[in-house]
PDB file of C-alpha atoms in Angstrom:
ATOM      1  CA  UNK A   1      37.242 216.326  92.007  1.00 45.00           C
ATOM      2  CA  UNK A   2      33.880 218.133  92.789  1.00 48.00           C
ATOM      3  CA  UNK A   3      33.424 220.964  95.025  1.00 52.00           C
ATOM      4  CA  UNK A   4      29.642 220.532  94.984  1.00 52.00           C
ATOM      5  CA  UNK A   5      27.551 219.951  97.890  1.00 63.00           C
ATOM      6  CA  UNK A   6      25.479 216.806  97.916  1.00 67.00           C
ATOM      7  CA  UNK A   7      21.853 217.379  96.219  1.00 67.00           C
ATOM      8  CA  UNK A   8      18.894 217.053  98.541  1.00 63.00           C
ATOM      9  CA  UNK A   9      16.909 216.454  95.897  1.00 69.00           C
ATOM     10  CA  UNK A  10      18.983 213.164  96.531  1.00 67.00           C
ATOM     11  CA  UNK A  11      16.699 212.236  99.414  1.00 61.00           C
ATOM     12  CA  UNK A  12      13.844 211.563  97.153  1.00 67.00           C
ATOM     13  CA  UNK A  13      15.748 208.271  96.072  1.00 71.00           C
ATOM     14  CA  UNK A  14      14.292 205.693  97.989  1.00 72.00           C
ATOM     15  CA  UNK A  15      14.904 202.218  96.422  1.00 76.00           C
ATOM     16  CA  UNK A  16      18.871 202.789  96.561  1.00 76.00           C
ATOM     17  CA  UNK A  17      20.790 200.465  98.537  1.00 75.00           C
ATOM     18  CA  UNK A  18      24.432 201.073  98.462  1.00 69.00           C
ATOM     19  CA  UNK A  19      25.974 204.898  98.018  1.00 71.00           C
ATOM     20  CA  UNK A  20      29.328 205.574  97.242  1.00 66.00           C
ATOM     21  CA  UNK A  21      31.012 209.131  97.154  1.00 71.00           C
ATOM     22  CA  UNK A  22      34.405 208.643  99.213  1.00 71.00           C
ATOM     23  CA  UNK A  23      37.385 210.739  97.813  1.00 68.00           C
ATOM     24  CA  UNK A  24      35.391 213.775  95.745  1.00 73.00           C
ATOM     25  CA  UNK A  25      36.106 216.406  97.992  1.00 70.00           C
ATOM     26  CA  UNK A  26      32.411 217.119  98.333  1.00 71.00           C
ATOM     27  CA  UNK A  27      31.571 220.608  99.814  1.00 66.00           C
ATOM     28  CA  UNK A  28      29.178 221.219 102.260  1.00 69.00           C
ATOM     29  CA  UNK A  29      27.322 219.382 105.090  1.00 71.00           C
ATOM     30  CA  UNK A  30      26.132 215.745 104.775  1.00 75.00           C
ATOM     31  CA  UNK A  31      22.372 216.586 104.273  1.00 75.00           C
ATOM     32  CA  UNK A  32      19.777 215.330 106.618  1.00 80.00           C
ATOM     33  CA  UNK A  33      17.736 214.313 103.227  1.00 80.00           C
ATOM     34  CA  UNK A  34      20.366 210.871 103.568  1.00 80.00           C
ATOM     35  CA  UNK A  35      18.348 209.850 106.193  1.00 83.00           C
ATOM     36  CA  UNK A  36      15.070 208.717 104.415  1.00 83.00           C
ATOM     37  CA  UNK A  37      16.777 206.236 102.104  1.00 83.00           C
ATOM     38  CA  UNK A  38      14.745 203.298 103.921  1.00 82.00           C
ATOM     39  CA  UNK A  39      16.762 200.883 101.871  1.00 88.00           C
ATOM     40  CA  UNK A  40      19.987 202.053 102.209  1.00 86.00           C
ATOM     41  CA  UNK A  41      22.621 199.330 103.658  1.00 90.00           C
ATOM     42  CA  UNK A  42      26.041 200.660 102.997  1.00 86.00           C
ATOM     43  CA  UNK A  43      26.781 204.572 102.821  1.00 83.00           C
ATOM     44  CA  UNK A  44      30.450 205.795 101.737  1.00 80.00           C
ATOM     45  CA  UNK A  45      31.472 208.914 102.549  1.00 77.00           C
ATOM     46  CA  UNK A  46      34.793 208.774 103.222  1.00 74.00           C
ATOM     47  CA  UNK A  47      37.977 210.968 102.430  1.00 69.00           C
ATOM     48  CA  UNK A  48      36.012 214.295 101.528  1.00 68.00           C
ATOM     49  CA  UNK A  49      38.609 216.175 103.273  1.00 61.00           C
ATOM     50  CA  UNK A  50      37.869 219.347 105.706  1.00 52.00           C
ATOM     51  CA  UNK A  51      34.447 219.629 103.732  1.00 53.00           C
ATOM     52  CA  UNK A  52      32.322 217.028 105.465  1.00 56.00           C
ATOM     53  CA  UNK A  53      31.507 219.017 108.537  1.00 62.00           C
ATOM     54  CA  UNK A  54      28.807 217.276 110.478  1.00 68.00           C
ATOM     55  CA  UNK A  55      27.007 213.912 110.987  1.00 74.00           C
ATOM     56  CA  UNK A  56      22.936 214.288 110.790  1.00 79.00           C
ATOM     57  CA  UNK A  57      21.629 212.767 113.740  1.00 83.00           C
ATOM     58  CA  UNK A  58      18.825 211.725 110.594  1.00 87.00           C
ATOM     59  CA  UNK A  59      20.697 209.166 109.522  1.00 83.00           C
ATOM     60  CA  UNK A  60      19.648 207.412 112.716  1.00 85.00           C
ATOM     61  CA  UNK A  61      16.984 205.966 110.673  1.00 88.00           C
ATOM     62  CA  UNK A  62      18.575 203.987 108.569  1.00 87.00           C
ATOM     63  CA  UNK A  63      17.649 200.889 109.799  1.00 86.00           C
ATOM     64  CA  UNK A  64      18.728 198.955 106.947  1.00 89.00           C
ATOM     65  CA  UNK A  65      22.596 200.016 107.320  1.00 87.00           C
ATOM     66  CA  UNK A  66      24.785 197.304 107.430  1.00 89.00           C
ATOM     67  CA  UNK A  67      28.108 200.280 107.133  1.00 79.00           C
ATOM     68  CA  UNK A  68      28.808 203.195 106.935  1.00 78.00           C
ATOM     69  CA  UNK A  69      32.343 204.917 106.375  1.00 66.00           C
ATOM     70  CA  UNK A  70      32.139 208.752 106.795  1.00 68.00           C
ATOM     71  CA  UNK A  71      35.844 208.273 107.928  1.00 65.00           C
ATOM     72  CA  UNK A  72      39.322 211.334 106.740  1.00 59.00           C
ATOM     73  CA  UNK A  73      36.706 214.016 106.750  1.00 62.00           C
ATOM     74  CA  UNK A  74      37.798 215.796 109.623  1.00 61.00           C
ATOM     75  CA  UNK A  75      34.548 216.384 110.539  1.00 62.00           C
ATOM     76  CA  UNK A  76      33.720 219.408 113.039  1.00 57.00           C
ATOM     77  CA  UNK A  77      30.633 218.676 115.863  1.00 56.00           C
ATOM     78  CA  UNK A  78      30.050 219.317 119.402  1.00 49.00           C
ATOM     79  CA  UNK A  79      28.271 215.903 119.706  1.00 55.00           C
ATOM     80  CA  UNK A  80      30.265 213.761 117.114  1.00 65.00           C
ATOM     81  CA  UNK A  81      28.243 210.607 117.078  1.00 77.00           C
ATOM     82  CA  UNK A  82      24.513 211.059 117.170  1.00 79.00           C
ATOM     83  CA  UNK A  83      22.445 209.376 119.695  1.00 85.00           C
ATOM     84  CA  UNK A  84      20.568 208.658 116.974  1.00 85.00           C
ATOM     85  CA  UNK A  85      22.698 206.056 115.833  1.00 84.00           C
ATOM     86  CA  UNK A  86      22.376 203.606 118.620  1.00 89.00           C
ATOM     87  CA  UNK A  87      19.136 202.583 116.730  1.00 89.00           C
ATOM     88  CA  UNK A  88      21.011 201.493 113.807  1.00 89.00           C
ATOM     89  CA  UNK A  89      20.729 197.624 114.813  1.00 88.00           C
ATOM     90  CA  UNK A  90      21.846 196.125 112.084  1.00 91.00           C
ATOM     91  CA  UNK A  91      25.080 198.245 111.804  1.00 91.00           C
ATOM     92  CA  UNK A  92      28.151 195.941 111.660  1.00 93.00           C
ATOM     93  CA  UNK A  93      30.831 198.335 110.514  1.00 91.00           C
ATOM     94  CA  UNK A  94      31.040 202.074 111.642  1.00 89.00           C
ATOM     95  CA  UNK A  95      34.098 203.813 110.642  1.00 86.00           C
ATOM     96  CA  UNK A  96      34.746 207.505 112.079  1.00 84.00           C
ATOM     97  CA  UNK A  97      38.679 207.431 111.983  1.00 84.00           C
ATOM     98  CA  UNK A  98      40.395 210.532 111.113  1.00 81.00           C
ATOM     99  CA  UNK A  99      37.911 212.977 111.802  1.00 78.00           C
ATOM    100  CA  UNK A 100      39.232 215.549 113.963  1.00 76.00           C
ATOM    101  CA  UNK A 101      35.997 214.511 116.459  1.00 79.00           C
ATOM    102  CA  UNK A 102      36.069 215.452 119.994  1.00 80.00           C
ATOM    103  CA  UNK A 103      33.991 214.892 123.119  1.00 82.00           C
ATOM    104  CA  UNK A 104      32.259 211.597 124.452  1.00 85.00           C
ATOM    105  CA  UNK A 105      31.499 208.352 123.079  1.00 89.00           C
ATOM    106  CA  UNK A 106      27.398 208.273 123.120  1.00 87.00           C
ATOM    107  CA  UNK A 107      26.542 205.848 125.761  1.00 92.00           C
ATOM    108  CA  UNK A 108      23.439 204.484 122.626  1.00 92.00           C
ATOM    109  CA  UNK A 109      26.380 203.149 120.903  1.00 90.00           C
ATOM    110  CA  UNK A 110      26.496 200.158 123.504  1.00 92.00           C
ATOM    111  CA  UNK A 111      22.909 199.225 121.740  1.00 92.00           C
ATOM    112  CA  UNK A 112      24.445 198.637 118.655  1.00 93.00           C
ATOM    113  CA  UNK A 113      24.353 194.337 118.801  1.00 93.00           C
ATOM    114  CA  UNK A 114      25.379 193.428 115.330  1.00 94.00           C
ATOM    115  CA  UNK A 115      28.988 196.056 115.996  1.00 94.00           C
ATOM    116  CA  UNK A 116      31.298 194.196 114.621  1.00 95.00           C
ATOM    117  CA  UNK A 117      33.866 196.977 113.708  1.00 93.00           C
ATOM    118  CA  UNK A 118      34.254 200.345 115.277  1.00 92.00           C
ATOM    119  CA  UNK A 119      36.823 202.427 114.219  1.00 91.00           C
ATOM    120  CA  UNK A 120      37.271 205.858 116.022  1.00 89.00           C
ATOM    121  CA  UNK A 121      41.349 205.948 115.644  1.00 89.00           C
ATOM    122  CA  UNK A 122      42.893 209.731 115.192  1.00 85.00           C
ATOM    123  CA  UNK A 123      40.226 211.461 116.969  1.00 84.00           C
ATOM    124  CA  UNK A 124      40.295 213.615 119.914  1.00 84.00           C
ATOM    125  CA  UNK A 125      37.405 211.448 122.015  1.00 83.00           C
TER     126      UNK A 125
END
């Protein structure tokens, strides 16, 4: 179990594809740095418990992401989903379940043509 935040150094990592770092308890916000991975198509950040506290509207541009499952982190934002993330177009999976989130739906979502799964269960939306 780590109570570390993520590095931003970890931004600097361009050629990765796939991340995984569900169930660590990771401290911290998800940092913006995520965003520049140009190759990144699937990005796991699930189960970090009540330490995950925001989505980065940077990770918008991640136009290679196929899925991404920053779901059970009860995350904590005014504007849960960015409007960033209706440019994701290849997104086929988006799971945000369990997060505590609150507020509206971003209307950019309905952009997303390649949705195939959208799970927003055990929010407050």
């Amino acid at each position: 179990m780590s109570t570390s935040p993520i590095p931003n150094a970890w931004g600097a990592l361009q050629g990765l594809a796939h991340r995984a770092l569900g169930s660590n308890q990771l401290a911290g916000s998800i940092p913006p740095e995520l965003g520049s991975f140009a190759a990144l198509t699937h990005l796991e950040l699930g189960e970090n418990s009540q330490t995950m506290r925001t989505i980065p509207k940077e990770l918008g541009a991640l136009t290679e992401l196929k899925e991404s499952f920053p779901s059970y982190n009860q995350l904590l934002d005014t504007r849960p989903i960015p409007n960033a993330w209706g440019a994701l177009q290849g997104l086929a999976h988006l799971a945000l379940g369990s997060n505590q989130l609150a507020g509206s739906i971003p209307p950019e979502l309905g952009n997303l043509a390649a949705l195939a799964c959208l799970d927003l269960r055990e929010n407050q939306l």
